[in-house]
PDB file of C-alpha atoms and ligand atoms in Angstrom:
ATOM      1  CA  UNK A 100      69.441 -19.229   6.858  1.00  0.00           C
ATOM      2  CA  UNK A 101      67.223 -16.966   8.884  1.00  0.00           C
ATOM      3  CA  UNK A 102      64.275 -14.944   7.567  1.00  0.00           C
ATOM      4  CA  UNK A 103      62.369 -12.299   9.490  1.00  0.00           C
ATOM      5  CA  UNK A 104      58.637 -11.992   8.753  1.00  0.00           C
ATOM      6  CA  UNK A 105      57.199  -8.604   9.748  1.00  0.00           C
ATOM      7  CA  UNK A 106      53.492  -7.786   9.808  1.00  0.00           C
ATOM      8  CA  UNK A 107      52.196  -4.279  10.350  1.00  0.00           C
ATOM      9  CA  UNK A 108      49.155  -2.734  11.991  1.00  0.00           C
ATOM     10  CA  UNK A 109      45.893  -4.617  12.402  1.00  0.00           C
ATOM     11  CA  UNK A 110      47.168  -7.830  10.844  1.00  0.00           C
ATOM     12  CA  UNK A 111      46.847  -9.380  14.316  1.00  0.00           C
ATOM     13  CA  UNK A 112      43.092  -8.974  13.692  1.00  0.00           C
ATOM     14  CA  UNK A 113      43.055 -11.289  10.670  1.00  0.00           C
ATOM     15  CA  UNK A 114      40.048 -13.577  10.577  1.00  0.00           C
ATOM     16  CA  UNK A 115      38.095 -11.369  12.935  1.00  0.00           C
ATOM     17  CA  UNK A 116      36.704  -8.792  10.468  1.00  0.00           C
ATOM     18  CA  UNK A 117      36.645  -8.208   6.704  1.00  0.00           C
ATOM     19  CA  UNK A 118      36.864 -11.915   5.743  1.00  0.00           C
ATOM     20  CA  UNK A 119      35.768 -10.966   2.223  1.00  0.00           C
ATOM     21  CA  UNK A 120      39.053  -9.069   1.742  1.00  0.00           C
ATOM     22  CA  UNK A 121      41.534 -10.860   4.012  1.00  0.00           C
ATOM     23  CA  UNK A 122      39.997 -14.333   4.403  1.00  0.00           C
ATOM     24  CA  UNK A 123      38.761 -16.227   7.453  1.00  0.00           C
ATOM     25  CA  UNK A 124      42.078 -17.469   8.767  1.00  0.00           C
ATOM     26  CA  UNK A 125      43.700 -15.838  11.775  1.00  0.00           C
ATOM     27  CA  UNK A 126      47.147 -14.332  12.388  1.00  0.00           C
ATOM     28  CA  UNK A 127      47.991 -17.490  14.372  1.00  0.00           C
ATOM     29  CA  UNK A 128      47.010 -19.620  11.334  1.00  0.00           C
ATOM     30  CA  UNK A 129      49.319 -17.468   9.183  1.00  0.00           C
ATOM     31  CA  UNK A 130      52.267 -17.958  11.530  1.00  0.00           C
ATOM     32  CA  UNK A 131      51.672 -21.722  11.726  1.00  0.00           C
ATOM     33  CA  UNK A 132      51.473 -21.997   7.947  1.00  0.00           C
ATOM     34  CA  UNK A 133      54.729 -20.082   7.410  1.00  0.00           C
ATOM     35  CA  UNK A 134      56.473 -21.962  10.252  1.00  0.00           C
ATOM     36  CA  UNK A 135      55.544 -25.356   8.835  1.00  0.00           C
ATOM     37  CA  UNK A 136      56.749 -24.325   5.355  1.00  0.00           C
ATOM     38  CA  UNK A 137      60.020 -23.028   6.820  1.00  0.00           C
ATOM     39  CA  UNK A 138      60.474 -26.280   8.794  1.00  0.00           C
ATOM     40  CA  UNK A 139      59.987 -28.317   5.622  1.00  0.00           C
ATOM     41  CA  UNK A 140      62.764 -26.284   3.953  1.00  0.00           C
ATOM     42  CA  UNK A 141      65.049 -26.388   6.987  1.00  0.00           C
ATOM     43  CA  UNK A 142      65.177 -22.638   7.416  1.00  0.00           C
ATOM     44  CA  UNK A 143      64.739 -20.505  10.498  1.00  0.00           C
ATOM     45  CA  UNK A 144      61.974 -17.881  10.640  1.00  0.00           C
ATOM     46  CA  UNK A 145      61.320 -15.152  13.170  1.00  0.00           C
ATOM     47  CA  UNK A 146      57.994 -13.349  13.387  1.00  0.00           C
ATOM     48  CA  UNK A 147      57.224  -9.808  14.412  1.00  0.00           C
ATOM     49  CA  UNK A 148      53.889  -7.984  14.398  1.00  0.00           C
ATOM     50  CA  UNK A 149      53.343  -4.440  15.602  1.00  0.00           C
ATOM     51  CA  UNK A 150      50.763  -1.701  15.345  1.00  0.00           C
ATOM     52  CA  UNK A 151      53.464   0.958  15.871  1.00  0.00           C
ATOM     53  CA  UNK A 152      55.619   2.448  13.131  1.00  0.00           C
ATOM     54  CA  UNK A 153      58.662   3.197  15.325  1.00  0.00           C
ATOM     55  CA  UNK A 154      58.645  -0.324  16.754  1.00  0.00           C
ATOM     56  CA  UNK A 155      58.739  -1.731  13.234  1.00  0.00           C
ATOM     57  CA  UNK A 156      61.676   0.578  12.419  1.00  0.00           C
ATOM     58  CA  UNK A 157      63.460  -0.674  15.580  1.00  0.00           C
ATOM     59  CA  UNK A 158      62.854  -4.314  14.614  1.00  0.00           C
ATOM     60  CA  UNK A 159      64.203  -3.770  11.104  1.00  0.00           C
ATOM     61  CA  UNK A 160      67.328  -2.115  12.546  1.00  0.00           C
ATOM     62  CA  UNK A 161      67.796  -5.021  14.966  1.00  0.00           C
ATOM     63  CA  UNK A 162      67.779  -7.378  11.972  1.00  0.00           C
ATOM     64  CA  UNK A 163      70.984  -5.793  10.656  1.00  0.00           C
ATOM     65  CA  UNK A 164      73.608  -8.550  10.383  1.00  0.00           C
ATOM     66  CA  UNK A 165      71.281 -10.909  12.256  1.00  0.00           C
ATOM     67  CA  UNK A 166      69.014 -12.221   9.504  1.00  0.00           C
ATOM     68  CA  UNK A 167      69.491 -13.069   5.834  1.00  0.00           C
ATOM     69  CA  UNK A 168      66.291 -11.604   4.469  1.00  0.00           C
ATOM     70  CA  UNK A 169      63.025  -9.891   5.316  1.00  0.00           C
ATOM     71  CA  UNK A 170      59.434 -10.606   4.299  1.00  0.00           C
ATOM     72  CA  UNK A 171      57.275  -7.614   5.169  1.00  0.00           C
ATOM     73  CA  UNK A 172      53.603  -6.763   4.985  1.00  0.00           C
ATOM     74  CA  UNK A 173      53.709  -3.193   6.296  1.00  0.00           C
ATOM     75  CA  UNK A 174      49.878  -3.037   6.091  1.00  0.00           C
ATOM     76  CA  UNK A 175      48.646   0.591   6.239  1.00  0.00           C
ATOM     77  CA  UNK A 176      52.233   1.861   6.686  1.00  0.00           C
ATOM     78  CA  UNK A 177      52.924   0.622   3.154  1.00  0.00           C
ATOM     79  CA  UNK A 178      51.182   3.709   1.855  1.00  0.00           C
ATOM     80  CA  UNK A 179      52.610   6.295   4.256  1.00  0.00           C
ATOM     81  CA  UNK A 180      55.904   5.314   5.846  1.00  0.00           C
ATOM     82  CA  UNK A 181      59.138   6.821   4.612  1.00  0.00           C
ATOM     83  CA  UNK A 182      60.611   5.768   7.995  1.00  0.00           C
ATOM     84  CA  UNK A 183      60.075   2.058   7.262  1.00  0.00           C
ATOM     85  CA  UNK A 184      61.469   2.520   3.740  1.00  0.00           C
ATOM     86  CA  UNK A 185      64.566   4.249   5.150  1.00  0.00           C
ATOM     87  CA  UNK A 186      65.096   1.507   7.755  1.00  0.00           C
ATOM     88  CA  UNK A 187      64.935  -1.144   5.025  1.00  0.00           C
ATOM     89  CA  UNK A 188      67.383   0.868   2.925  1.00  0.00           C
ATOM     90  CA  UNK A 189      69.720   1.183   5.905  1.00  0.00           C
ATOM     91  CA  UNK A 190      69.961  -2.535   6.681  1.00  0.00           C
ATOM     92  CA  UNK A 191      70.376  -3.515   3.010  1.00  0.00           C
ATOM     93  CA  UNK A 192      68.818  -6.946   3.405  1.00  0.00           C
ATOM     94  CA  UNK A 193      66.981  -8.701   0.567  1.00  0.00           C
ATOM     95  CA  UNK A 194      63.344  -7.793   1.122  1.00  0.00           C
ATOM     96  CA  UNK A 195      60.055  -9.040  -0.305  1.00  0.00           C
ATOM     97  CA  UNK A 196      56.859  -7.028   0.185  1.00  0.00           C
ATOM     98  CA  UNK A 197      53.643  -9.025   0.571  1.00  0.00           C
ATOM     99  CA  UNK A 198      50.007  -7.945   0.540  1.00  0.00           C
ATOM    100  CA  UNK A 199      47.202 -10.386   1.173  1.00  0.00           C
ATOM    101  CA  UNK A 200      44.763  -8.413  -0.954  1.00  0.00           C
ATOM    102  CA  UNK A 201      45.181  -7.137  -4.516  1.00  0.00           C
ATOM    103  CA  UNK A 202      46.067  -3.583  -3.456  1.00  0.00           C
ATOM    104  CA  UNK A 203      46.353  -2.492  -7.070  1.00  0.00           C
ATOM    105  CA  UNK A 204      42.620  -3.128  -7.520  1.00  0.00           C
ATOM    106  CA  UNK A 205      41.552  -1.240  -4.389  1.00  0.00           C
ATOM    107  CA  UNK A 206      41.339   2.457  -3.428  1.00  0.00           C
ATOM    108  CA  UNK A 207      43.879   4.768  -5.114  1.00  0.00           C
ATOM    109  CA  UNK A 208      45.685   5.439  -1.797  1.00  0.00           C
ATOM    110  CA  UNK A 209      46.482   1.713  -1.528  1.00  0.00           C
ATOM    111  CA  UNK A 210      48.175   1.795  -4.911  1.00  0.00           C
ATOM    112  CA  UNK A 211      51.090   3.810  -3.538  1.00  0.00           C
ATOM    113  CA  UNK A 212      53.806   1.806  -1.798  1.00  0.00           C
ATOM    114  CA  UNK A 213      56.920   3.372  -0.304  1.00  0.00           C
ATOM    115  CA  UNK A 214      58.334  -0.051   0.546  1.00  0.00           C
ATOM    116  CA  UNK A 215      58.203  -1.094  -3.094  1.00  0.00           C
ATOM    117  CA  UNK A 216      61.074   1.346  -3.770  1.00  0.00           C
ATOM    118  CA  UNK A 217      63.368  -1.074  -1.907  1.00  0.00           C
ATOM    119  CA  UNK A 218      61.610  -4.447  -2.231  1.00  0.00           C
ATOM    120  CA  UNK A 219      63.165  -6.895  -4.665  1.00  0.00           C
ATOM    121  CA  UNK A 220      59.720  -8.321  -5.269  1.00  0.00           C
ATOM    122  CA  UNK A 221      56.151  -7.341  -4.393  1.00  0.00           C
ATOM    123  CA  UNK A 222      53.502 -10.047  -4.141  1.00  0.00           C
ATOM    124  CA  UNK A 223      49.835  -9.024  -3.958  1.00  0.00           C
ATOM    125  CA  UNK A 224      46.436 -10.680  -4.015  1.00  0.00           C
ATOM    126  CA  UNK A 225      47.552 -14.239  -3.260  1.00  0.00           C
ATOM    127  CA  UNK A 226      46.284 -14.393   0.303  1.00  0.00           C
ATOM    128  CA  UNK A 227      48.552 -16.188   2.776  1.00  0.00           C
ATOM    129  CA  UNK A 228      50.246 -18.036  -0.114  1.00  0.00           C
ATOM    130  CA  UNK A 229      52.012 -14.767  -0.930  1.00  0.00           C
ATOM    131  CA  UNK A 230      54.144 -15.186   2.203  1.00  0.00           C
ATOM    132  CA  UNK A 231      55.163 -18.697   1.114  1.00  0.00           C
ATOM    133  CA  UNK A 232      56.120 -17.412  -2.324  1.00  0.00           C
ATOM    134  CA  UNK A 233      58.134 -14.648  -0.651  1.00  0.00           C
ATOM    135  CA  UNK A 234      60.032 -17.149   1.543  1.00  0.00           C
ATOM    136  CA  UNK A 235      60.789 -19.335  -1.493  1.00  0.00           C
ATOM    137  CA  UNK A 236      61.997 -16.325  -3.490  1.00  0.00           C
ATOM    138  CA  UNK A 237      64.332 -15.204  -0.684  1.00  0.00           C
ATOM    139  CA  UNK A 238      65.651 -18.737  -0.133  1.00  0.00           C
ATOM    140  CA  UNK A 239      66.603 -19.102  -3.748  1.00  0.00           C
ATOM    141  CA  UNK A 240      68.173 -15.655  -3.853  1.00  0.00           C
ATOM    142  CA  UNK A 241      70.158 -16.100  -0.619  1.00  0.00           C
ATOM    143  CA  UNK A 242      71.369 -19.601  -1.600  1.00  0.00           C
ATOM    144  CA  UNK A 243      72.737 -18.213  -4.895  1.00  0.00           C
ATOM    145  CA  UNK A 244      74.890 -15.622  -3.050  1.00  0.00           C
TER     146      UNK A 244
HETATM  147  O1  LIG B 478      46.416  -6.542   1.637  1.00  0.00           O
HETATM  148  C1  LIG B 478      47.192  -6.375   2.570  1.00  0.00           C
HETATM  149  O2  LIG B 478      47.878  -7.271   3.051  1.00  0.00           O
HETATM  150  C2  LIG B 478      47.289  -4.994   3.242  1.00  0.00           C
HETATM  151  O3  LIG B 478      48.664  -4.746   3.525  1.00  0.00           O
HETATM  152  C3  LIG B 478      46.476  -5.089   4.528  1.00  0.00           C
HETATM  153  C4  LIG B 478      46.348  -3.755   5.253  1.00  0.00           C
HETATM  154  C5  LIG B 478      45.926  -2.643   4.334  1.00  0.00           C
HETATM  155  O4  LIG B 478      45.973  -1.402   5.007  1.00  0.00           O
HETATM  156  C6  LIG B 478      46.789  -2.567   3.091  1.00  0.00           C
HETATM  157  O5  LIG B 478      46.286  -1.547   2.253  1.00  0.00           O
HETATM  158  C7  LIG B 478      46.782  -3.882   2.344  1.00  0.00           C
HETATM  159  C8  LIG B 478      45.311  -3.823   6.367  1.00  0.00           C
HETATM  160  C9  LIG B 478      45.465  -4.956   7.314  1.00  0.00           C
HETATM  161  C10 LIG B 478      44.284  -4.915   8.242  1.00  0.00           C
HETATM  162  O6  LIG B 478      43.827  -6.201   8.422  1.00  0.00           O
HETATM  163  C11 LIG B 478      42.599  -6.345   8.962  1.00  0.00           C
HETATM  164  C12 LIG B 478      42.308  -7.587   9.446  1.00  0.00           C
HETATM  165  C13 LIG B 478      41.093  -7.837   9.994  1.00  0.00           C
HETATM  166  C14 LIG B 478      40.142  -6.845  10.052  1.00  0.00           C
HETATM  167  C15 LIG B 478      40.439  -5.593   9.552  1.00  0.00           C
HETATM  168  C16 LIG B 478      41.667  -5.336   9.007  1.00  0.00           C
END
């Protein structure tokens, strides 16, 4: 089983600013945490981070028939990107949307998510643990297929 973990714009800056919202751990810490969880479950994970909407669309398209599921934190594109939503619809892979912060408790513009129209589950406000929950959810779902 292979799961693709996509992180959107500015998430490569984790741990550098806004620790009160996103915590003190870095993007590298996040990848290591997910990798070690995936190893313990015997599943393969691929990581992709980009600050560019079209590149994220390209990566989602490249996942078609190559991965079993997608975990995505589209970051700011969550609230604006019909293109990312359409790419996820096109590839028809089980998808979980993750947000480190509790977006529903923040500014009104963060309470709109285009990706949630396609996501089978949306996890918010659990910090990095949200990604682990997303992997576990996808694993269970894919194994039941
Ligand atoms: O809570 C989340 O995971 C978000 O997807 C993070 C996005 C934000 O635009 C969404 O509304 C919610 C922002 C990620 C930016 O991360 C930073 C990291 C360090 C310093 C500044 C921003």
